[in-house]
CSV table of C-alpha atoms in Angstrom, one decimal:
chain,number,residue,atom,x,y,z
A,1,MET,CA,-39.6,-38.0,-26.6
A,2,PRO,CA,-40.8,-35.9,-24.0
A,3,ILE,CA,-43.8,-34.2,-25.6
A,4,HIS,CA,-45.9,-31.6,-23.2
A,5,GLU,CA,-49.3,-33.0,-24.1
A,6,HIS,CA,-50.8,-30.8,-21.1
A,7,TYR,CA,-50.2,-28.2,-19.0
A,8,GLU,CA,-51.8,-27.7,-15.5
A,9,PRO,CA,-52.8,-23.5,-14.5
A,10,GLY,CA,-49.7,-21.8,-13.5
A,11,SER,CA,-46.8,-24.4,-14.9
A,12,PRO,CA,-44.4,-23.2,-17.7
A,13,CYS,CA,-45.5,-23.9,-21.4
A,14,TRP,CA,-44.1,-21.8,-23.7
A,15,VAL,CA,-41.1,-19.8,-24.3
A,16,ASP,CA,-40.2,-17.4,-26.9
A,17,TYR,CA,-37.4,-14.9,-28.0
A,18,ALA,CA,-37.6,-11.5,-29.0
A,19,ALA,CA,-35.0,-10.7,-31.4
A,20,LEU,CA,-33.4,-7.3,-32.0
A,21,ASP,CA,-31.1,-9.0,-34.9
A,22,PRO,CA,-33.3,-11.6,-36.0
A,23,GLU,CA,-30.8,-13.0,-38.7
A,24,GLY,CA,-27.7,-12.6,-35.9
A,25,ALA,CA,-29.5,-14.5,-33.2
A,26,ARG,CA,-30.5,-17.3,-36.1
A,27,ALA,CA,-27.0,-17.7,-36.1
A,28,PHE,CA,-26.2,-17.5,-32.8
A,29,TYR,CA,-28.6,-20.2,-31.2
A,30,GLY,CA,-28.1,-22.2,-34.2
A,31,GLU,CA,-24.6,-22.9,-33.3
A,32,LEU,CA,-25.5,-23.3,-29.6
A,33,PHE,CA,-28.7,-25.6,-29.8
A,34,GLY,CA,-28.9,-27.5,-33.8
A,35,TRP,CA,-32.1,-25.5,-34.1
A,36,THR,CA,-33.5,-24.5,-37.2
A,37,PHE,CA,-36.3,-21.4,-37.7
A,38,ASP,CA,-39.5,-21.2,-40.2
A,39,GLU,CA,-37.8,-17.7,-40.9
A,40,SER,CA,-41.3,-16.5,-42.2
A,41,GLY,CA,-40.9,-12.7,-41.5
A,42,GLY,CA,-43.3,-12.8,-38.8
A,43,TYR,CA,-43.1,-14.7,-35.5
A,44,GLU,CA,-41.7,-17.9,-36.4
A,45,TYR,CA,-41.1,-21.7,-34.8
A,46,ILE,CA,-37.8,-22.8,-33.6
A,47,ARG,CA,-37.3,-26.6,-34.5
A,48,LEU,CA,-35.3,-28.9,-33.0
A,49,GLY,CA,-35.3,-31.4,-35.8
A,50,GLU,CA,-38.8,-31.5,-36.9
A,51,ARG,CA,-39.9,-31.1,-33.4
A,52,ILE,CA,-41.0,-27.5,-32.1
A,53,VAL,CA,-38.9,-26.0,-29.0
A,54,GLY,CA,-40.0,-22.5,-28.9
A,55,GLY,CA,-41.2,-19.3,-30.5
A,56,PHE,CA,-39.0,-16.4,-32.2
A,57,GLY,CA,-40.3,-13.1,-32.7
A,58,ARG,CA,-38.8,-9.4,-32.5
A,59,VAL,CA,-38.8,-6.8,-30.6
A,60,PRO,CA,-41.3,-4.0,-31.9
A,61,PRO,CA,-39.4,-1.3,-34.3
A,62,GLY,CA,-38.8,1.9,-32.3
A,63,GLN,CA,-39.1,0.2,-28.8
A,64,ARG,CA,-36.4,0.9,-26.5
A,65,LEU,CA,-36.4,-2.9,-25.1
A,66,PRO,CA,-33.5,-5.6,-25.0
A,67,ALA,CA,-33.7,-8.9,-26.6
A,68,SER,CA,-35.4,-11.3,-24.2
A,69,TRP,CA,-36.2,-14.7,-23.4
A,70,ASN,CA,-39.8,-15.0,-22.1
A,71,THR,CA,-41.4,-17.3,-20.2
A,72,TYR,CA,-45.1,-18.3,-20.4
A,73,LEU,CA,-47.3,-19.8,-17.9
A,74,ALA,CA,-50.7,-21.9,-18.5
A,75,VAL,CA,-54.2,-20.5,-17.6
A,76,ALA,CA,-57.7,-21.7,-18.2
A,77,ASP,CA,-59.1,-17.8,-18.9
A,78,ALA,CA,-56.8,-15.2,-20.3
A,79,ASP,CA,-59.5,-12.5,-19.7
A,80,ALA,CA,-59.8,-13.7,-15.9
A,81,ALA,CA,-55.9,-14.0,-15.3
A,82,ALA,CA,-55.6,-10.3,-16.6
A,83,GLU,CA,-58.5,-9.0,-14.2
A,84,ARG,CA,-56.6,-10.8,-11.5
A,85,VAL,CA,-53.1,-9.6,-12.5
A,86,ARG,CA,-54.4,-6.0,-11.9
A,87,LYS,CA,-56.2,-6.7,-8.8
A,88,TRP,CA,-53.4,-8.2,-7.1
A,89,GLY,CA,-50.6,-5.6,-7.9
A,90,GLY,CA,-49.1,-6.7,-11.4
A,91,THR,CA,-49.5,-4.7,-14.7
A,92,VAL,CA,-51.1,-5.9,-18.2
A,93,VAL,CA,-48.5,-5.0,-20.9
A,94,PHE,CA,-50.8,-6.2,-23.7
A,95,GLY,CA,-53.5,-8.7,-23.6
A,96,PRO,CA,-55.3,-10.4,-24.1
A,97,ILE,CA,-55.4,-11.1,-27.3
A,98,ASP,CA,-56.3,-14.0,-30.0
A,99,ALA,CA,-53.4,-15.7,-31.2
A,100,GLY,CA,-55.2,-17.3,-34.6
A,101,HIS,CA,-57.1,-20.3,-34.2
A,102,ASP,CA,-54.2,-21.5,-31.3
A,103,GLY,CA,-55.4,-19.7,-28.0
A,104,ARG,CA,-55.1,-16.1,-26.5
A,105,LEU,CA,-52.2,-14.4,-24.4
A,106,LEU,CA,-51.3,-11.7,-22.5
A,107,PHE,CA,-48.2,-10.3,-21.3
A,108,ALA,CA,-47.6,-8.6,-17.7
A,109,VAL,CA,-45.2,-7.6,-15.1
A,110,ASP,CA,-45.9,-9.1,-11.8
A,111,PRO,CA,-45.0,-7.0,-8.8
A,112,SER,CA,-41.6,-7.6,-8.3
A,113,GLY,CA,-40.9,-6.4,-12.0
A,114,ALA,CA,-40.4,-9.4,-13.5
A,115,ALA,CA,-41.7,-9.9,-17.1
A,116,VAL,CA,-44.0,-12.7,-17.9
A,117,GLY,CA,-47.1,-14.5,-20.3
A,118,PHE,CA,-50.0,-16.4,-20.1
A,119,TRP,CA,-51.6,-18.4,-22.6
A,120,GLN,CA,-55.0,-20.2,-22.8
A,121,GLY,CA,-54.7,-22.8,-25.3
A,122,HIS,CA,-57.7,-23.6,-27.2
A,123,ARG,CA,-56.2,-27.1,-28.5
A,124,PRO,CA,-54.1,-29.8,-27.0
A,125,ASP,CA,-50.5,-28.2,-26.5
A,126,GLY,CA,-48.2,-31.6,-27.2
A,127,VAL,CA,-46.0,-29.9,-29.8
A,128,VAL,CA,-43.5,-28.9,-27.7
A,129,LEU,CA,-40.4,-30.9,-27.0
A,130,VAL,CA,-38.4,-30.5,-23.9
A,131,ASP,CA,-36.5,-31.8,-21.2
A,132,GLU,CA,-33.9,-33.1,-24.2
A,133,PRO,CA,-30.3,-31.4,-25.5
A,134,GLY,CA,-31.5,-28.2,-27.5
A,135,THR,CA,-34.6,-27.9,-25.4
A,136,TRP,CA,-36.1,-26.1,-22.1
A,137,CYS,CA,-35.7,-28.4,-19.1
A,138,ARG,CA,-37.0,-25.5,-16.1
A,139,HIS,CA,-37.9,-21.9,-15.7
A,140,GLU,CA,-37.2,-20.4,-12.5
A,141,LEU,CA,-38.9,-17.2,-11.2
A,142,TRP,CA,-36.1,-15.0,-9.6
A,143,THR,CA,-37.5,-12.2,-7.0
A,144,ASP,CA,-36.1,-10.3,-3.8
A,145,ASP,CA,-39.6,-10.4,-2.4
A,146,PRO,CA,-40.5,-14.2,-2.7
A,147,ALA,CA,-43.4,-14.1,-0.6
A,148,ARG,CA,-45.2,-11.4,-2.3
A,149,CYS,CA,-44.8,-12.7,-5.5
A,150,ALA,CA,-46.0,-16.6,-4.5
A,151,ALA,CA,-49.0,-14.6,-3.3
A,152,PHE,CA,-49.5,-13.1,-6.4
A,153,TYR,CA,-49.3,-16.1,-8.6
A,154,ALA,CA,-51.5,-18.3,-6.3
A,155,ALA,CA,-54.0,-15.6,-6.6
A,156,VAL,CA,-53.8,-15.1,-10.5
A,157,PHE,CA,-54.0,-19.2,-10.4
A,158,ASP,CA,-56.8,-19.1,-8.2
A,159,GLY,CA,-55.1,-20.8,-5.4
A,160,ALA,CA,-53.1,-23.1,-7.9
A,161,GLY,CA,-50.0,-21.0,-7.6
A,162,SER,CA,-46.9,-21.2,-10.1
A,163,GLN,CA,-45.4,-24.5,-10.7
A,164,ALA,CA,-41.6,-23.0,-11.2
A,165,VAL,CA,-38.9,-22.6,-8.8
A,166,SER,CA,-38.2,-19.2,-7.1
A,167,GLY,CA,-34.5,-17.8,-6.6
A,168,ARG,CA,-32.7,-14.9,-6.2
A,169,GLY,CA,-30.8,-13.0,-9.2
A,170,PRO,CA,-29.2,-9.6,-9.8
A,171,ARG,CA,-32.8,-8.0,-10.6
A,172,PRO,CA,-36.6,-9.8,-10.9
A,173,ARG,CA,-37.0,-11.8,-13.9
A,174,TRP,CA,-38.1,-15.2,-15.6
A,175,MET,CA,-35.2,-17.0,-16.6
A,176,THR,CA,-35.2,-20.2,-18.8
A,177,PHE,CA,-32.9,-23.4,-18.4
A,178,PHE,CA,-31.9,-25.0,-21.3
A,179,LEU,CA,-30.1,-28.8,-21.7
A,180,THR,CA,-26.8,-29.3,-23.1
A,181,GLY,CA,-25.3,-32.7,-23.8
A,182,ASP,CA,-22.0,-30.7,-24.0
A,183,GLY,CA,-21.4,-28.1,-21.8
A,184,PRO,CA,-17.8,-27.1,-22.7
A,185,ALA,CA,-18.7,-27.2,-26.1
A,186,THR,CA,-22.2,-25.3,-26.0
A,187,LEU,CA,-20.1,-22.4,-24.0
A,188,ALA,CA,-17.4,-22.5,-25.9
A,189,ALA,CA,-19.6,-21.7,-29.2
A,190,ALA,CA,-21.7,-18.9,-27.1
A,191,GLU,CA,-18.1,-17.4,-26.2
A,192,ARG,CA,-16.7,-17.6,-30.0
A,193,ARG,CA,-20.2,-15.5,-31.2
A,194,GLY,CA,-20.0,-13.3,-28.4
A,195,ALA,CA,-21.8,-14.4,-25.6
A,196,GLU,CA,-20.5,-13.5,-22.0
A,197,ILE,CA,-20.7,-15.6,-18.9
A,198,ALA,CA,-22.9,-13.7,-16.5
A,199,ALA,CA,-23.2,-16.1,-13.4
A,200,GLU,CA,-22.9,-19.4,-12.0
A,201,HIS,CA,-25.8,-20.7,-10.8
A,202,GLY,CA,-25.6,-24.4,-9.4
A,203,ARG,CA,-24.7,-26.6,-12.1
A,204,ALA,CA,-26.0,-23.9,-15.0
A,205,THR,CA,-23.9,-21.2,-16.2
A,206,VAL,CA,-26.1,-17.9,-17.1
A,207,LEU,CA,-24.8,-16.6,-20.2
A,208,ARG,CA,-25.7,-13.0,-21.6
A,209,ASP,CA,-26.1,-13.8,-25.2
A,210,PRO,CA,-24.5,-10.7,-28.0
A,211,TRP,CA,-28.0,-8.6,-27.5
A,212,GLY,CA,-28.3,-9.0,-24.0
A,213,ALA,CA,-30.7,-11.3,-23.4
A,214,LEU,CA,-29.8,-13.8,-20.6
A,215,PHE,CA,-30.6,-17.5,-20.3
A,216,ALA,CA,-28.9,-20.5,-18.6
A,217,VAL,CA,-27.4,-23.8,-20.2
A,218,THR,CA,-27.4,-27.1,-17.9
A,219,PRO,CA,-25.8,-30.1,-18.5
A,220,LEU,CA,-27.5,-33.6,-18.8
């Protein structure tokens, strides 16, 4: 099984979901991908079998934010990354903050308006299952200003840049793609539970879940 054991700076290393309706979202994504959830009442792990595939949190109460899938990029030093984000035209939303003993994170908005997280791990990161049905397989940065964004991420990562693919979408965002072994069944389950097909993107289909979060599914 493809378990990530090391992340180069700039590479996507984590994904999580910010829920408006945690119970409904667990039921929706559980049917789509066969996921289970820790259901600890706080920040939870999403699991496929016994393997971790991502995180599951909540939109903070009182904030008018949509549900969302969030991409995190690996950094060697979260504090230095925060300084570079500000210097090169981005906005730090929160952090850097400690995430227990695991590492430090910050969340930001790049100059094009795409929200993105940054993660500095304090120990080996080989816990996330990827590139199998029910897991994420790639992330794309969608922007109307790819040259500016390329310069921004190159500066944040001290010349390394981001290893994600750039594309174009309806508005700036990071898009997470999940593999599915049965595309028609996954789309039928999504629509049955209230999702909408937002767009076709090559072999992938972009979906809007019942709470407005966009994500993409792509067949093997």
